[in-house]
Tab-separated table of C-alpha atoms (C1' of nucleotides) in Angstrom:
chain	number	residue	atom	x	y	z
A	15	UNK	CA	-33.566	-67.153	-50.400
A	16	UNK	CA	-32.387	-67.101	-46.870
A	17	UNK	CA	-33.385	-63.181	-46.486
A	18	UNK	CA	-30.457	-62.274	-43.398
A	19	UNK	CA	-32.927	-61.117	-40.925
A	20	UNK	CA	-30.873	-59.537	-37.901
A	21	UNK	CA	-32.943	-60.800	-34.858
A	22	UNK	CA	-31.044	-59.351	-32.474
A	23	UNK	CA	-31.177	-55.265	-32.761
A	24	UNK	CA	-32.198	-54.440	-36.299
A	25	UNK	CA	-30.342	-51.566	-36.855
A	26	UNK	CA	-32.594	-49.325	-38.536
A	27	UNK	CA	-35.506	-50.149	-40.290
A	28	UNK	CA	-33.619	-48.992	-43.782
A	29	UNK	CA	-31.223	-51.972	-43.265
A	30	UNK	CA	-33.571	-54.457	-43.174
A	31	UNK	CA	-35.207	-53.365	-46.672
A	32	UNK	CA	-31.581	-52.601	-48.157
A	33	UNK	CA	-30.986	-56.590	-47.141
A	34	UNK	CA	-33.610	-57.888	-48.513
A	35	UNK	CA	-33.553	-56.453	-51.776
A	36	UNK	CA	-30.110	-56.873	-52.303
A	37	UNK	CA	-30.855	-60.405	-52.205
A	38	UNK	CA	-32.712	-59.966	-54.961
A	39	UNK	CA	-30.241	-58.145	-57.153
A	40	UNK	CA	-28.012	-60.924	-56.196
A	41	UNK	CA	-30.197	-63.665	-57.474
A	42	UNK	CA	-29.789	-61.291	-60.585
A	43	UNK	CA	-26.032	-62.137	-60.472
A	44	UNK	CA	-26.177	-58.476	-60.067
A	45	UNK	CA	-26.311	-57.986	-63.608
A	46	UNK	CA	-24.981	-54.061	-64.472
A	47	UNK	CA	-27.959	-53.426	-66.357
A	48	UNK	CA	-30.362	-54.843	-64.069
A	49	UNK	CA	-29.007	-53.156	-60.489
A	50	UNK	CA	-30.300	-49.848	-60.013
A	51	UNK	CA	-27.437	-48.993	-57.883
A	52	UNK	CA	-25.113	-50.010	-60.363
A	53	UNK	CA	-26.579	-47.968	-62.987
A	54	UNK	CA	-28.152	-45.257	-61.095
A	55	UNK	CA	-25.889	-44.850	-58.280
A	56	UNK	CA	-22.336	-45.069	-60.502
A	57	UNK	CA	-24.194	-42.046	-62.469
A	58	UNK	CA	-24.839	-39.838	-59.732
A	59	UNK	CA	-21.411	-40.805	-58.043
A	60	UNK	CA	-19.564	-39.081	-60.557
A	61	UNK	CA	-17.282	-36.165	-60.023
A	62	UNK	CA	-20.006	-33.563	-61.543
A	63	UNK	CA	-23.303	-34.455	-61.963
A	64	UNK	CA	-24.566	-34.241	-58.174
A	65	UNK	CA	-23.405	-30.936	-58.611
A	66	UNK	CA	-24.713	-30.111	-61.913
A	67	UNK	CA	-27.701	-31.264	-60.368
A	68	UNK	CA	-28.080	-29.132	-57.108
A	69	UNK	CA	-27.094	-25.874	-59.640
A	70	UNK	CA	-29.798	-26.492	-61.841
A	71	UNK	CA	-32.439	-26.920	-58.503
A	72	UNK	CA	-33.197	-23.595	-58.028
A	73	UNK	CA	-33.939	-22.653	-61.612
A	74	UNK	CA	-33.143	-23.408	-64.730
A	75	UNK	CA	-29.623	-21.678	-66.007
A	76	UNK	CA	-27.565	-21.780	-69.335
A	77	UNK	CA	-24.268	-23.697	-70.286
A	78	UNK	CA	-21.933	-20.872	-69.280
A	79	UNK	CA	-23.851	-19.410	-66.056
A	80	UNK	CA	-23.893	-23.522	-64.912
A	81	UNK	CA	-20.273	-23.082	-65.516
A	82	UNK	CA	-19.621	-19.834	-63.213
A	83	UNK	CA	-21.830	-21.971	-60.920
A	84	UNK	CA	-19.474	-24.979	-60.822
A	85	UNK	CA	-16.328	-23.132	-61.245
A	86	UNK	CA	-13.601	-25.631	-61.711
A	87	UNK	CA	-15.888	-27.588	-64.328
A	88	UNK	CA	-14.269	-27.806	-67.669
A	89	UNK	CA	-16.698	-27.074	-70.795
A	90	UNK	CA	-15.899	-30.570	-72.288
A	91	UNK	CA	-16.796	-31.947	-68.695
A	92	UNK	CA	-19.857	-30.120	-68.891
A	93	UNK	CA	-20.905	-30.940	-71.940
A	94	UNK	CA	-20.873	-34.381	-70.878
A	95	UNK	CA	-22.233	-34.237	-67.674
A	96	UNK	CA	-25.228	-31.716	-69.271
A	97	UNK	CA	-25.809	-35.273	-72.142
A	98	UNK	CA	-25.779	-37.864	-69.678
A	99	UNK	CA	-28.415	-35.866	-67.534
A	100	UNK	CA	-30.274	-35.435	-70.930
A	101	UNK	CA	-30.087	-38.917	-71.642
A	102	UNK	CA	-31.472	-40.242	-68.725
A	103	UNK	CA	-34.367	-37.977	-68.297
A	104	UNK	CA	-33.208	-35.684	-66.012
A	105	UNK	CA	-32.759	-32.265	-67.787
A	106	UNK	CA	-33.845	-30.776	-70.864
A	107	UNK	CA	-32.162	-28.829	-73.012
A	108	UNK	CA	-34.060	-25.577	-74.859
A	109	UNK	CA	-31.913	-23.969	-77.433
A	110	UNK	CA	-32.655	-19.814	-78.263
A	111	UNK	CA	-31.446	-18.801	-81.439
A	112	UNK	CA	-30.950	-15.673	-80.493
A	113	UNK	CA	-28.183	-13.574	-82.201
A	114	UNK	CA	-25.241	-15.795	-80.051
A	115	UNK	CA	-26.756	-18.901	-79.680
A	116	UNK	CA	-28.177	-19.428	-75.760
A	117	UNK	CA	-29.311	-22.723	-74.377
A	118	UNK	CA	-31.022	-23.239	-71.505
A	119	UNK	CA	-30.985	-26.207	-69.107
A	120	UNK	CA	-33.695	-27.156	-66.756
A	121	UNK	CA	-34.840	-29.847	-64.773
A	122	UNK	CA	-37.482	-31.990	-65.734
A	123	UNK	CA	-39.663	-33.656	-63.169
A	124	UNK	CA	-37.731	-36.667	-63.282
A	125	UNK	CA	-34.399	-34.604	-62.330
A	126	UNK	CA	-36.680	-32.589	-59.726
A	127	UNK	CA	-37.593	-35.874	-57.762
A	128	UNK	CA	-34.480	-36.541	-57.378
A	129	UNK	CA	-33.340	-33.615	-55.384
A	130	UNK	CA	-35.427	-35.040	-52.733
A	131	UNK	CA	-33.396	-38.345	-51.508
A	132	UNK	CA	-30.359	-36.596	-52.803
A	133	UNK	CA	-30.963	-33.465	-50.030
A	134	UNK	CA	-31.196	-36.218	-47.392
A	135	UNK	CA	-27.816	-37.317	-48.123
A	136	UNK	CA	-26.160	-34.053	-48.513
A	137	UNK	CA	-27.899	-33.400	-45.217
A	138	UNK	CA	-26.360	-36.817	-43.627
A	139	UNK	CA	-23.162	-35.009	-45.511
A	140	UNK	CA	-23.164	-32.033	-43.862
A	141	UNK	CA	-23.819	-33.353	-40.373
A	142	UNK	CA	-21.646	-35.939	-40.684
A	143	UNK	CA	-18.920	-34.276	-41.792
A	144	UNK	CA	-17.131	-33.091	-38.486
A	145	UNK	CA	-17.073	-36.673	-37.140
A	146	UNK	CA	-16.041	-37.720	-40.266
A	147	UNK	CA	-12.945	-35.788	-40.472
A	148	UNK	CA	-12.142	-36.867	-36.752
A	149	UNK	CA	-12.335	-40.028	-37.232
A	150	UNK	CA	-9.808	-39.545	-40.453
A	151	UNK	CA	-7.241	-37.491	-38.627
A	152	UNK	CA	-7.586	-40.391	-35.782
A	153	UNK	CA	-7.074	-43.231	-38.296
A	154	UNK	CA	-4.070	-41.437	-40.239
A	155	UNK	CA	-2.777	-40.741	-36.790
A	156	UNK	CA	-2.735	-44.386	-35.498
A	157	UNK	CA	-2.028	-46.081	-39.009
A	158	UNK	CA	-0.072	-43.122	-40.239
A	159	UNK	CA	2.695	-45.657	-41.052
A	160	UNK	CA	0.854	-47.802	-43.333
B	26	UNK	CA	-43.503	-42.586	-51.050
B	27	UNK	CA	-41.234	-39.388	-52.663
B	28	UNK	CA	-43.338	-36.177	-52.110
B	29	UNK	CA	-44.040	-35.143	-55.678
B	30	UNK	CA	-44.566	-31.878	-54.036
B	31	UNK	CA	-44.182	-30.849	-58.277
B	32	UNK	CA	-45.202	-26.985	-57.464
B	33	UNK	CA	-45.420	-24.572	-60.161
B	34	UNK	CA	-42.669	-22.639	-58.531
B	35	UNK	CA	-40.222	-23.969	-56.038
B	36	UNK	CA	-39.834	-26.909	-57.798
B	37	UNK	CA	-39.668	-28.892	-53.882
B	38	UNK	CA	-38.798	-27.548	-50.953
B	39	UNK	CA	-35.600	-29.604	-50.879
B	40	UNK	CA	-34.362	-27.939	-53.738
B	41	UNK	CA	-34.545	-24.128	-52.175
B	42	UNK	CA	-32.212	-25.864	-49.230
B	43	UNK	CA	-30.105	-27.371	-51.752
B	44	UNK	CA	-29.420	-24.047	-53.325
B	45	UNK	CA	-29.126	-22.302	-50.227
B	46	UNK	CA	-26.292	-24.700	-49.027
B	47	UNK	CA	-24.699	-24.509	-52.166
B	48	UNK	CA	-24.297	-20.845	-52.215
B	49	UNK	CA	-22.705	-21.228	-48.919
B	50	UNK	CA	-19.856	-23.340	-50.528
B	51	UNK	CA	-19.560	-21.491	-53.409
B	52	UNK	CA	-18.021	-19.219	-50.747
B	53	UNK	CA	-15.420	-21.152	-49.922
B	54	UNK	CA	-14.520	-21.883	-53.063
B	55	UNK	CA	-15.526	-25.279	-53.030
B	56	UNK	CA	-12.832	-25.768	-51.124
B	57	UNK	CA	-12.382	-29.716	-51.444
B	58	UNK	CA	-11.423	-30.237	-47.823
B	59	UNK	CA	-14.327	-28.388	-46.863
B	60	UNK	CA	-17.288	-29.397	-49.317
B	61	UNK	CA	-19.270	-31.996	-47.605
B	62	UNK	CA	-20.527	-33.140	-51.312
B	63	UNK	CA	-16.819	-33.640	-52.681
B	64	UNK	CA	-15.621	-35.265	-49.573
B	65	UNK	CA	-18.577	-37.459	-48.497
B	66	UNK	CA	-20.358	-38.751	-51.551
B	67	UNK	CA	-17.365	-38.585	-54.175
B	68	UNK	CA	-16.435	-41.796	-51.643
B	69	UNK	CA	-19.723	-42.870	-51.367
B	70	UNK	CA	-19.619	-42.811	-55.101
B	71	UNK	CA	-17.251	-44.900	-56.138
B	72	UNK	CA	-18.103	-48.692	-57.508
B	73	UNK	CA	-17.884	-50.819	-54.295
B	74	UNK	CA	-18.606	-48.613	-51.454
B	75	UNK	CA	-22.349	-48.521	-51.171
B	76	UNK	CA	-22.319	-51.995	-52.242
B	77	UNK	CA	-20.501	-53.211	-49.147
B	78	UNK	CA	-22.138	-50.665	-47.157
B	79	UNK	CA	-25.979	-52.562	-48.082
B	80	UNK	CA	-23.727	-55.814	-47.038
B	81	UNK	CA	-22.983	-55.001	-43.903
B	82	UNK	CA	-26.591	-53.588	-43.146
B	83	UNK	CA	-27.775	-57.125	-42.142
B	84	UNK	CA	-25.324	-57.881	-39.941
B	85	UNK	CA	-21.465	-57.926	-39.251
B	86	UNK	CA	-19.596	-60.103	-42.010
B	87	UNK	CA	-16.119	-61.530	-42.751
B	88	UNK	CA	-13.638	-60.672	-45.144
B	89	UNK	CA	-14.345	-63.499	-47.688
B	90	UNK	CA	-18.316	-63.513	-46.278
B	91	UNK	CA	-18.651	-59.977	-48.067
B	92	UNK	CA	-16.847	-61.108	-50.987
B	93	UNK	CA	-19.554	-63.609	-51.325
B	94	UNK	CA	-21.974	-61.247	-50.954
B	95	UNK	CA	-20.640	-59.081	-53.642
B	96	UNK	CA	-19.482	-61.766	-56.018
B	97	UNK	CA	-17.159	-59.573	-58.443
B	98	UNK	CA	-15.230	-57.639	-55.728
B	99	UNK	CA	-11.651	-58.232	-56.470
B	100	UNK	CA	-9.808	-58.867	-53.190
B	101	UNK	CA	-7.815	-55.659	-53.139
B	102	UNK	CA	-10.809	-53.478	-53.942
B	103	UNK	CA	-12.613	-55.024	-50.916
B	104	UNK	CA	-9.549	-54.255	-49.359
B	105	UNK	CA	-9.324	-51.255	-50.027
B	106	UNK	CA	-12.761	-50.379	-49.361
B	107	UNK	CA	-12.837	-51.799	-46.338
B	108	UNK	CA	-9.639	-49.570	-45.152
B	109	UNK	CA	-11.674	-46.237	-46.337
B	110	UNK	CA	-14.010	-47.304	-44.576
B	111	UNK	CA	-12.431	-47.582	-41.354
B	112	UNK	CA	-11.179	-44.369	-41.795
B	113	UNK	CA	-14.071	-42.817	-42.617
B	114	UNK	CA	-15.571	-44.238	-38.968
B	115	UNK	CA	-18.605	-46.106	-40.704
B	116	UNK	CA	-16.895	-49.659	-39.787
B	117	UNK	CA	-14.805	-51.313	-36.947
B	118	UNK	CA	-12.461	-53.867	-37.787
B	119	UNK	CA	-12.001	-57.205	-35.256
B	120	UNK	CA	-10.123	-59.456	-35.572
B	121	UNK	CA	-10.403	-62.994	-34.018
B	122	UNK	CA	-7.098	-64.839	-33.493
B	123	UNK	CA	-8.066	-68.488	-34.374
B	124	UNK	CA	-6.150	-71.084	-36.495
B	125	UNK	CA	-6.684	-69.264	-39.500
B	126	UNK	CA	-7.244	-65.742	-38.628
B	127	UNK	CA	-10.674	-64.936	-39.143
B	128	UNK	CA	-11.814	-60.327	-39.084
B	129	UNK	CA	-14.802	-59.146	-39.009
B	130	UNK	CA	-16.293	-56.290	-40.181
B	131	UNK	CA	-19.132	-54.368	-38.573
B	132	UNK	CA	-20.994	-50.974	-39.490
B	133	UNK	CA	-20.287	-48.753	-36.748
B	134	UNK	CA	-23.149	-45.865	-35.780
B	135	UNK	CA	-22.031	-43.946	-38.378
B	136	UNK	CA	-22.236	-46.220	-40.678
B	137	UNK	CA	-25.514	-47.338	-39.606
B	138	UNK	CA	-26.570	-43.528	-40.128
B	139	UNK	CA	-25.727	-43.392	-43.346
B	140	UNK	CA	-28.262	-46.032	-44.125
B	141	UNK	CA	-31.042	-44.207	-43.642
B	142	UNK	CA	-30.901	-41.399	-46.547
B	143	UNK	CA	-28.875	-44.279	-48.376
B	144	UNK	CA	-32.253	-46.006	-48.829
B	145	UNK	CA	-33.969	-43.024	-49.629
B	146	UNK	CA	-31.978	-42.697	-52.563
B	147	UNK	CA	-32.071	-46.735	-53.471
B	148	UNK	CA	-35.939	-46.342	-53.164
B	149	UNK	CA	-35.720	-43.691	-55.810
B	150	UNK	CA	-32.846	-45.637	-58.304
B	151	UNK	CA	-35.316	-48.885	-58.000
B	152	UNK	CA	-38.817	-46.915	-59.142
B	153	UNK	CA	-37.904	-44.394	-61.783
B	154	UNK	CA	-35.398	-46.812	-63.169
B	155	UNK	CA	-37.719	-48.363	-66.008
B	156	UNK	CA	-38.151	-44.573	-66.783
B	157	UNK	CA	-34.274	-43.751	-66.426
B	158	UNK	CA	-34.195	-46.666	-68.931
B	159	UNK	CA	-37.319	-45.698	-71.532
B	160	UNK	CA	-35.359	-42.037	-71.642
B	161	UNK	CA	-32.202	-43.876	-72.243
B	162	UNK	CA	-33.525	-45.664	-75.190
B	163	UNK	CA	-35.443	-42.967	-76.614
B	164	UNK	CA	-32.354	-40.782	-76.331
B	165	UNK	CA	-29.983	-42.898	-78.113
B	166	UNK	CA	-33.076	-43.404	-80.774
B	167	UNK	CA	-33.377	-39.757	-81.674
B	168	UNK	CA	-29.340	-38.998	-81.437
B	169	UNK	CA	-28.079	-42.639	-82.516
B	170	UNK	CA	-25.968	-40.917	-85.112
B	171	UNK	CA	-24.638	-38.325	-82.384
C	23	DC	C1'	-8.318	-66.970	-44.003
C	24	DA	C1'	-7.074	-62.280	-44.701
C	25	DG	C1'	-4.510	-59.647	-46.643
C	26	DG	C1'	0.072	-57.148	-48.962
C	27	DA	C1'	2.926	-56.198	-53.207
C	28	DT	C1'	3.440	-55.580	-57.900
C	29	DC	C1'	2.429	-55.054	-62.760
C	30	DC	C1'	-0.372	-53.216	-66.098
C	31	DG	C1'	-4.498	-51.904	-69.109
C	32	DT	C1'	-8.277	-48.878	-69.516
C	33	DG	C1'	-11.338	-45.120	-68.965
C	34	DG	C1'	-12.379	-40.895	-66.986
C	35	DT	C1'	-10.547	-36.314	-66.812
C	36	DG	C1'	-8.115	-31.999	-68.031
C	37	DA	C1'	-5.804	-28.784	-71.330
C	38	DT	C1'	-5.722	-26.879	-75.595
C	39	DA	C1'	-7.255	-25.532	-80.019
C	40	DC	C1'	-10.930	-24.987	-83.246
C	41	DT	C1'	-16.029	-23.984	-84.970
C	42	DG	C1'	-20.922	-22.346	-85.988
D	6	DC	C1'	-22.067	-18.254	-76.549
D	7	DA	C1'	-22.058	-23.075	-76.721
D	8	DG	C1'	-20.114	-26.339	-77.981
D	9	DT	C1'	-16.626	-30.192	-80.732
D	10	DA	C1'	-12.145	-32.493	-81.567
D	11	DT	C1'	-7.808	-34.174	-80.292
D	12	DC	C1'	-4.103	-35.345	-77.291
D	13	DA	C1'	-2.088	-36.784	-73.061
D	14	DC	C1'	-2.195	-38.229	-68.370
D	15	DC	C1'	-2.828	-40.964	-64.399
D	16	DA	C1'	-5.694	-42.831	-60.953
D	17	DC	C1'	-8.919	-46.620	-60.684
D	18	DG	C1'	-9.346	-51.116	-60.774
D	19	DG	C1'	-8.173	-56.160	-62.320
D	20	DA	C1'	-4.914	-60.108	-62.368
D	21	DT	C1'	-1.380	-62.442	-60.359
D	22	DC	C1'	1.840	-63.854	-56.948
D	23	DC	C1'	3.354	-63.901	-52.160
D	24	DT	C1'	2.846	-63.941	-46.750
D	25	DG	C1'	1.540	-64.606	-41.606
DNA sequence: CAGGATCCGTGGTGATACTG
DNA sequence: CAGTATCACCACGGATCCTG
């Protein structure tokens, strides 16, 4: 499988590897179940769970202090963000019954190793962002009649 | 290569940053025009982005040269990807006035950045997906009736 | 070839009300 | 406190047709 190998200036090393194994998902027909971006990536890009995430990585916390956390998260939202993390591994959920029930979220190691790549994009984020938002107001400023 | 750093404590040193940073937006309110994690990776997020990001890694493609490389890409979504983007400053658009008009599409530097701790978090999606998966299945074992 | 315009279905999301 | 259930919306995305 003709592997596009840029011979001229390669970028950065990253691109090379991202190349060559998208080839391979390709040859997959990139088959949802199959693609780890698809099915990883699509997760994480949600509206809540990267946050969800990055509130539970300093210590575990319960349904409604994850909630004053992530203020503008609805409980239903929650709810489902909190299951899908379950589900694939990430958190785990400890019920107290105390006298109100309390539950307790926390991150299991699988959910910890993930704050590690995910820090070096919210890093890119945050460093980024400035020139990002030039290059916005620039484009909306030239195209603004599109 | 992910630093299983797995401390008793501090979980990993990413994740103290993490919090730190998010405390900071909390501050703002999460103000959407001003969270780097809303802004940046809600686009980064969404189902075609990263996927024509990885295309363009190898090298600079054409419109319908990307939609081979990402075979279910309708032509406005490409479109429409494409134009974000732009905007965002992670590609340059040229276009080449032959017979038929012919554009190309190249990652600019920031786009090129991005690769970097984009790959960090496609090395992570590819190895713990069989475990991502196993917890799947388990999950829907034990709560099937959920 | 590289789009723009339009129609339209679906799913993700929020608001509200209810429960153990 | 920690959810569940139901309704309603509308933006995302697909399909189709049209253009320079």
């Amino acid at each position: 499988m003709a592997v596009q190998v840029t011979r001229k200036e390669p970028l950065v090393t990253s691109a090379t590897t991202l190349t060559a194994r998208f080839s391979d998902w390709q040859e997959t027909g990139f088959d949802a179940t199959r693609c780890p971006i698809r099915n990883v990536l699509d997760r994480l890009g949600d509206r809540w769970t990267t946050l969800v995430l990055i509130a539970l990585a300093g210590r575990p916390l319960r349904f409604n202090e994850i909630r004053r956390t992530v203020p503008d998260i609805s409980k239903r939202m929650l709810t489902q963000t909190l299951r899908h993390l379950e589900r694939d591994g990430m958190a785990t959920r400890h019920v107290f019954p105390t006298k109100p029930p309390s539950v307790e979220y926390r991150l299991s190691p699988l959910g910890i190793s993930v704050l590690d790549p995910l820090s070096s994009l919210v890093d890119w984020a945050e460093n980024r962002f400035a020139e990002i938002n030039r290059a916005r107001i620039a484009f909306d400023a030239t195209a603004g009649t599109r």
